[in-house]
Amino acid sequence: MTLIETDPPLAEPVTLAELKAHLRIDAGDEDSLLEGLIRVARAHLEAVTGVALMGQGFRLALDDWPRGGVIQLMRTPVQTIDAILVYDAQGEPQNLSLSDMLLDATARPARLVVKQRPRPGQPINGIEIEFTAGFATANEIPPELRRAVLLHAAYLYEFRGAVTPDMQPAAIPAGYDRLIAPWLRRAL
């Protein structure tokens, strides 16, 4: 099972102006750095929670259909299932009908059941599910998740000289874990 981001979000959950107000910065000479820190903080939060904060495209590649028939999409909330492709032995895709599925878009992770499941002809990544996940606007994002992004980006800014940008996120601010705890993925 491989999850690939195909379309990045068009906006971030926290604006540059919100981060600058939080940090009490008036000048614009570090705007590109601050925007990068917002992206890092969002990506980290999405990785640990499985929640797509802003609308973005994904492709989930599977070797075969799961035994129970329920496919976990690894991101939530799912807005749409855009395509389900099953590849034959020659590598040609067969587009499955989207009317033959059942989607639980808000489960964490989101779940999908496809009624007609033809066997893939190739042994690796024979099934691809393309979908769009994330909240439609920043206002729909739970406030604790927006706050976590804001706190994390501010923390990264405060310690920007201690760690190079390519090593971020190097640390998590105090209280961050409590903000995101209800949204963490749990595994046995």
PDB file of C-alpha atoms in Angstrom:
ATOM      1  CA  MET A   1       0.000   0.000   0.000  1.00  0.00           C
ATOM      2  CA  THR A   2       1.539   3.261  -1.163  1.00  0.00           C
ATOM      3  CA  LEU A   3       0.025   6.716  -0.717  1.00  0.00           C
ATOM      4  CA  ILE A   4       1.203   9.411  -3.124  1.00  0.00           C
ATOM      5  CA  GLU A   5       0.246  13.075  -3.030  1.00  0.00           C
ATOM      6  CA  THR A   6      -0.713  13.998  -6.607  1.00  0.00           C
ATOM      7  CA  ASP A   7      -1.977  17.555  -6.090  1.00  0.00           C
ATOM      8  CA  PRO A   8      -0.637  19.701  -3.242  1.00  0.00           C
ATOM      9  CA  PRO A   9      -2.997  21.992  -1.363  1.00  0.00           C
ATOM     10  CA  LEU A  10      -3.698  25.342  -3.017  1.00  0.00           C
ATOM     11  CA  ALA A  11      -3.613  27.136   0.351  1.00  0.00           C
ATOM     12  CA  GLU A  12      -2.281  26.552   3.833  1.00  0.00           C
ATOM     13  CA  PRO A  13      -4.426  26.182   6.979  1.00  0.00           C
ATOM     14  CA  VAL A  14      -2.663  29.162   8.596  1.00  0.00           C
ATOM     15  CA  THR A  15      -1.964  32.336   6.644  1.00  0.00           C
ATOM     16  CA  LEU A  16       1.280  34.246   6.613  1.00  0.00           C
ATOM     17  CA  ALA A  17      -0.537  37.183   8.224  1.00  0.00           C
ATOM     18  CA  GLU A  18      -1.767  34.969  11.087  1.00  0.00           C
ATOM     19  CA  LEU A  19       1.732  33.642  11.768  1.00  0.00           C
ATOM     20  CA  LYS A  20       3.266  37.127  11.590  1.00  0.00           C
ATOM     21  CA  ALA A  21       0.633  38.448  14.032  1.00  0.00           C
ATOM     22  CA  HIS A  22       1.334  35.530  16.374  1.00  0.00           C
ATOM     23  CA  LEU A  23       5.072  36.217  16.244  1.00  0.00           C
ATOM     24  CA  ARG A  24       4.544  40.015  16.333  1.00  0.00           C
ATOM     25  CA  ILE A  25       6.534  40.523  13.152  1.00  0.00           C
ATOM     26  CA  ASP A  26       5.826  43.605  11.029  1.00  0.00           C
ATOM     27  CA  ALA A  27       8.615  43.413   8.458  1.00  0.00           C
ATOM     28  CA  GLY A  28       8.335  41.360   5.296  1.00  0.00           C
ATOM     29  CA  ASP A  29      11.962  40.333   4.846  1.00  0.00           C
ATOM     30  CA  GLU A  30      11.394  36.792   6.223  1.00  0.00           C
ATOM     31  CA  ASP A  31       8.059  36.060   4.547  1.00  0.00           C
ATOM     32  CA  SER A  32       9.385  33.210   2.382  1.00  0.00           C
ATOM     33  CA  LEU A  33      10.965  31.560   5.444  1.00  0.00           C
ATOM     34  CA  LEU A  34       7.704  31.862   7.395  1.00  0.00           C
ATOM     35  CA  GLU A  35       5.676  30.426   4.508  1.00  0.00           C
ATOM     36  CA  GLY A  36       8.073  27.472   4.351  1.00  0.00           C
ATOM     37  CA  LEU A  37       7.714  26.875   8.090  1.00  0.00           C
ATOM     38  CA  ILE A  38       3.923  26.844   7.750  1.00  0.00           C
ATOM     39  CA  ARG A  39       4.264  24.164   5.027  1.00  0.00           C
ATOM     40  CA  VAL A  40       6.599  22.077   7.219  1.00  0.00           C
ATOM     41  CA  ALA A  41       4.266  22.351  10.222  1.00  0.00           C
ATOM     42  CA  ARG A  42       1.233  21.359   8.099  1.00  0.00           C
ATOM     43  CA  ALA A  43       3.036  18.420   6.505  1.00  0.00           C
ATOM     44  CA  HIS A  44       4.190  17.137   9.899  1.00  0.00           C
ATOM     45  CA  LEU A  45       0.698  17.375  11.363  1.00  0.00           C
ATOM     46  CA  GLU A  46      -0.796  15.561   8.366  1.00  0.00           C
ATOM     47  CA  ALA A  47       1.819  12.810   8.614  1.00  0.00           C
ATOM     48  CA  VAL A  48       1.188  12.059  12.297  1.00  0.00           C
ATOM     49  CA  THR A  49      -2.614  12.357  12.201  1.00  0.00           C
ATOM     50  CA  GLY A  50      -3.627  11.189   8.728  1.00  0.00           C
ATOM     51  CA  VAL A  51      -5.830  14.293   8.453  1.00  0.00           C
ATOM     52  CA  ALA A  52      -5.502  16.289   5.237  1.00  0.00           C
ATOM     53  CA  LEU A  53      -5.961  19.862   6.378  1.00  0.00           C
ATOM     54  CA  MET A  54      -6.612  21.500   3.017  1.00  0.00           C
ATOM     55  CA  GLY A  55      -7.993  19.919  -0.157  1.00  0.00           C
ATOM     56  CA  GLN A  56      -5.340  17.884  -1.976  1.00  0.00           C
ATOM     57  CA  GLY A  57      -5.174  14.995  -4.408  1.00  0.00           C
ATOM     58  CA  PHE A  58      -3.891  11.534  -3.541  1.00  0.00           C
ATOM     59  CA  ARG A  59      -3.296   8.187  -5.247  1.00  0.00           C
ATOM     60  CA  LEU A  60      -3.409   5.005  -3.189  1.00  0.00           C
ATOM     61  CA  ALA A  61      -1.685   2.073  -4.891  1.00  0.00           C
ATOM     62  CA  LEU A  62      -2.545  -1.468  -3.775  1.00  0.00           C
ATOM     63  CA  ASP A  63      -1.130  -4.821  -4.839  1.00  0.00           C
ATOM     64  CA  ASP A  64      -4.503  -6.558  -4.348  1.00  0.00           C
ATOM     65  CA  TRP A  65      -7.910  -5.992  -2.787  1.00  0.00           C
ATOM     66  CA  PRO A  66      -7.939  -6.336   1.025  1.00  0.00           C
ATOM     67  CA  ARG A  67      -9.396  -9.605   2.358  1.00  0.00           C
ATOM     68  CA  GLY A  68     -12.244  -7.992   4.277  1.00  0.00           C
ATOM     69  CA  GLY A  69     -13.140  -5.809   1.312  1.00  0.00           C
ATOM     70  CA  VAL A  70     -12.656  -2.550   3.231  1.00  0.00           C
ATOM     71  CA  ILE A  71      -9.947  -0.275   1.854  1.00  0.00           C
ATOM     72  CA  GLN A  72      -8.429   2.234   4.272  1.00  0.00           C
ATOM     73  CA  LEU A  73      -7.605   5.386   2.328  1.00  0.00           C
ATOM     74  CA  MET A  74      -4.995   6.695   4.834  1.00  0.00           C
ATOM     75  CA  ARG A  75      -6.314  10.272   4.717  1.00  0.00           C
ATOM     76  CA  THR A  76      -9.446  11.962   5.993  1.00  0.00           C
ATOM     77  CA  PRO A  77     -11.806  13.712   5.375  1.00  0.00           C
ATOM     78  CA  VAL A  78     -12.297  12.427   1.838  1.00  0.00           C
ATOM     79  CA  GLN A  79     -14.144  14.833  -0.449  1.00  0.00           C
ATOM     80  CA  THR A  80     -14.374  12.660  -3.577  1.00  0.00           C
ATOM     81  CA  ILE A  81     -13.224   9.416  -5.124  1.00  0.00           C
ATOM     82  CA  ASP A  82     -11.976  10.547  -8.522  1.00  0.00           C
ATOM     83  CA  ALA A  83     -11.026   7.241 -10.158  1.00  0.00           C
ATOM     84  CA  ILE A  84     -10.443   3.562  -9.436  1.00  0.00           C
ATOM     85  CA  LEU A  85      -8.096   1.869 -11.872  1.00  0.00           C
ATOM     86  CA  VAL A  86      -7.260  -1.841 -12.089  1.00  0.00           C
ATOM     87  CA  TYR A  87      -4.307  -2.757 -14.317  1.00  0.00           C
ATOM     88  CA  ASP A  88      -4.318  -5.902 -16.475  1.00  0.00           C
ATOM     89  CA  ALA A  89      -1.286  -8.105 -17.194  1.00  0.00           C
ATOM     90  CA  GLN A  90      -0.247  -5.823 -20.076  1.00  0.00           C
ATOM     91  CA  GLY A  91      -0.311  -2.754 -17.801  1.00  0.00           C
ATOM     92  CA  GLU A  92      -3.472  -1.326 -19.350  1.00  0.00           C
ATOM     93  CA  PRO A  93      -5.824   0.375 -16.859  1.00  0.00           C
ATOM     94  CA  GLN A  94      -9.480  -0.582 -16.534  1.00  0.00           C
ATOM     95  CA  ASN A  95     -11.568   2.235 -15.100  1.00  0.00           C
ATOM     96  CA  LEU A  96     -14.087   0.932 -12.545  1.00  0.00           C
ATOM     97  CA  SER A  97     -17.532   2.455 -12.147  1.00  0.00           C
ATOM     98  CA  LEU A  98     -17.698   4.855  -9.204  1.00  0.00           C
ATOM     99  CA  SER A  99     -21.382   4.073  -8.705  1.00  0.00           C
ATOM    100  CA  ASP A 100     -20.463   0.641  -7.336  1.00  0.00           C
ATOM    101  CA  MET A 101     -18.811   1.792  -4.131  1.00  0.00           C
ATOM    102  CA  LEU A 102     -19.568   2.749  -0.551  1.00  0.00           C
ATOM    103  CA  LEU A 103     -17.478   5.512   1.070  1.00  0.00           C
ATOM    104  CA  ASP A 104     -17.162   6.375   4.757  1.00  0.00           C
ATOM    105  CA  ALA A 105     -15.482   9.737   4.126  1.00  0.00           C
ATOM    106  CA  THR A 106     -15.144  10.979   7.704  1.00  0.00           C
ATOM    107  CA  ALA A 107     -13.805   7.822   9.381  1.00  0.00           C
ATOM    108  CA  ARG A 108     -10.191   8.022  10.489  1.00  0.00           C
ATOM    109  CA  PRO A 109      -8.804   6.755   8.195  1.00  0.00           C
ATOM    110  CA  ALA A 110     -11.528   7.048   5.578  1.00  0.00           C
ATOM    111  CA  ARG A 111     -12.866   3.709   4.344  1.00  0.00           C
ATOM    112  CA  LEU A 112     -14.017   2.528   0.944  1.00  0.00           C
ATOM    113  CA  VAL A 113     -15.829  -0.623  -0.179  1.00  0.00           C
ATOM    114  CA  VAL A 114     -15.862  -1.464  -3.888  1.00  0.00           C
ATOM    115  CA  LYS A 115     -18.544  -4.033  -4.808  1.00  0.00           C
ATOM    116  CA  GLN A 116     -17.111  -5.220  -8.140  1.00  0.00           C
ATOM    117  CA  ARG A 117     -13.446  -6.077  -7.596  1.00  0.00           C
ATOM    118  CA  PRO A 118     -11.741  -7.493 -10.689  1.00  0.00           C
ATOM    119  CA  ARG A 119      -8.389  -9.160 -10.034  1.00  0.00           C
ATOM    120  CA  PRO A 120      -5.406  -7.013 -10.995  1.00  0.00           C
ATOM    121  CA  GLY A 121      -3.209  -8.500 -13.694  1.00  0.00           C
ATOM    122  CA  GLN A 122       0.048  -7.100 -12.404  1.00  0.00           C
ATOM    123  CA  PRO A 123       1.440  -8.298  -9.057  1.00  0.00           C
ATOM    124  CA  ILE A 124       2.628  -4.909  -7.756  1.00  0.00           C
ATOM    125  CA  ASN A 125       0.498  -1.748  -7.628  1.00  0.00           C
ATOM    126  CA  GLY A 126      -2.205  -3.333  -9.757  1.00  0.00           C
ATOM    127  CA  ILE A 127      -4.912  -1.145  -8.218  1.00  0.00           C
ATOM    128  CA  GLU A 128      -4.903   2.652  -7.992  1.00  0.00           C
ATOM    129  CA  ILE A 129      -7.482   4.758  -6.205  1.00  0.00           C
ATOM    130  CA  GLU A 130      -7.367   8.475  -6.881  1.00  0.00           C
ATOM    131  CA  PHE A 131      -9.147  10.699  -4.388  1.00  0.00           C
ATOM    132  CA  THR A 132      -9.359  14.214  -3.018  1.00  0.00           C
ATOM    133  CA  ALA A 133      -9.096  14.703   0.743  1.00  0.00           C
ATOM    134  CA  GLY A 134      -9.048  17.683   3.070  1.00  0.00           C
ATOM    135  CA  PHE A 135     -11.287  20.392   4.394  1.00  0.00           C
ATOM    136  CA  ALA A 136     -12.778  22.739   1.799  1.00  0.00           C
ATOM    137  CA  THR A 137     -11.702  25.913   3.639  1.00  0.00           C
ATOM    138  CA  ALA A 138      -9.424  26.802   6.535  1.00  0.00           C
ATOM    139  CA  ASN A 139     -12.503  27.791   8.562  1.00  0.00           C
ATOM    140  CA  GLU A 140     -13.703  24.157   8.520  1.00  0.00           C
ATOM    141  CA  ILE A 141     -10.462  22.856  10.067  1.00  0.00           C
ATOM    142  CA  PRO A 142     -10.877  22.068  13.770  1.00  0.00           C
ATOM    143  CA  PRO A 143      -9.416  24.989  15.744  1.00  0.00           C
ATOM    144  CA  GLU A 144      -7.021  22.793  17.727  1.00  0.00           C
ATOM    145  CA  LEU A 145      -5.388  21.609  14.492  1.00  0.00           C
ATOM    146  CA  ARG A 146      -5.005  25.162  13.159  1.00  0.00           C
ATOM    147  CA  ARG A 147      -3.559  26.180  16.522  1.00  0.00           C
ATOM    148  CA  ALA A 148      -1.112  23.254  16.411  1.00  0.00           C
ATOM    149  CA  VAL A 149       0.161  24.368  12.983  1.00  0.00           C
ATOM    150  CA  LEU A 150       0.527  27.942  14.229  1.00  0.00           C
ATOM    151  CA  LEU A 151       2.397  26.902  17.394  1.00  0.00           C
ATOM    152  CA  HIS A 152       4.673  24.529  15.521  1.00  0.00           C
ATOM    153  CA  ALA A 153       5.561  27.057  12.812  1.00  0.00           C
ATOM    154  CA  ALA A 154       6.295  29.700  15.490  1.00  0.00           C
ATOM    155  CA  TYR A 155       8.463  27.227  17.387  1.00  0.00           C
ATOM    156  CA  LEU A 156      10.415  26.364  14.243  1.00  0.00           C
ATOM    157  CA  TYR A 157      10.929  30.084  13.621  1.00  0.00           C
ATOM    158  CA  GLU A 158      12.225  30.698  17.140  1.00  0.00           C
ATOM    159  CA  PHE A 159      14.809  27.909  16.787  1.00  0.00           C
ATOM    160  CA  ARG A 160      15.644  28.506  13.123  1.00  0.00           C
ATOM    161  CA  GLY A 161      19.343  29.094  13.823  1.00  0.00           C
ATOM    162  CA  ALA A 162      19.797  25.906  15.841  1.00  0.00           C
ATOM    163  CA  VAL A 163      18.718  23.512  13.091  1.00  0.00           C
ATOM    164  CA  THR A 164      19.060  23.812   9.319  1.00  0.00           C
ATOM    165  CA  PRO A 165      15.807  24.081   7.326  1.00  0.00           C
ATOM    166  CA  ASP A 166      16.292  20.657   5.698  1.00  0.00           C
ATOM    167  CA  MET A 167      16.346  19.030   9.161  1.00  0.00           C
ATOM    168  CA  GLN A 168      12.961  20.457  10.189  1.00  0.00           C
ATOM    169  CA  PRO A 169      10.874  19.635  12.082  1.00  0.00           C
ATOM    170  CA  ALA A 170      13.564  19.061  14.688  1.00  0.00           C
ATOM    171  CA  ALA A 171      11.380  19.581  17.753  1.00  0.00           C
ATOM    172  CA  ILE A 172       7.795  19.903  18.851  1.00  0.00           C
ATOM    173  CA  PRO A 173       6.577  22.756  21.097  1.00  0.00           C
ATOM    174  CA  ALA A 174       5.163  22.132  24.554  1.00  0.00           C
ATOM    175  CA  GLY A 175       1.427  21.476  24.438  1.00  0.00           C
ATOM    176  CA  TYR A 176       1.455  20.389  20.785  1.00  0.00           C
ATOM    177  CA  ASP A 177       0.884  16.731  21.643  1.00  0.00           C
ATOM    178  CA  ARG A 178      -2.165  17.593  23.754  1.00  0.00           C
ATOM    179  CA  LEU A 179      -3.683  19.679  20.950  1.00  0.00           C
ATOM    180  CA  ILE A 180      -3.439  16.898  18.386  1.00  0.00           C
ATOM    181  CA  ALA A 181      -3.997  13.895  20.718  1.00  0.00           C
ATOM    182  CA  PRO A 182      -7.653  13.349  19.702  1.00  0.00           C
ATOM    183  CA  TRP A 183      -6.613  13.277  16.059  1.00  0.00           C
ATOM    184  CA  LEU A 184      -3.646  10.885  16.260  1.00  0.00           C
ATOM    185  CA  ARG A 185      -3.751   7.575  14.427  1.00  0.00           C
ATOM    186  CA  ARG A 186      -3.890   4.704  16.866  1.00  0.00           C
ATOM    187  CA  ALA A 187      -2.448   1.315  16.030  1.00  0.00           C
ATOM    188  CA  LEU A 188      -2.170  -1.934  17.898  1.00  0.00           C
TER     189      LEU A 188
END
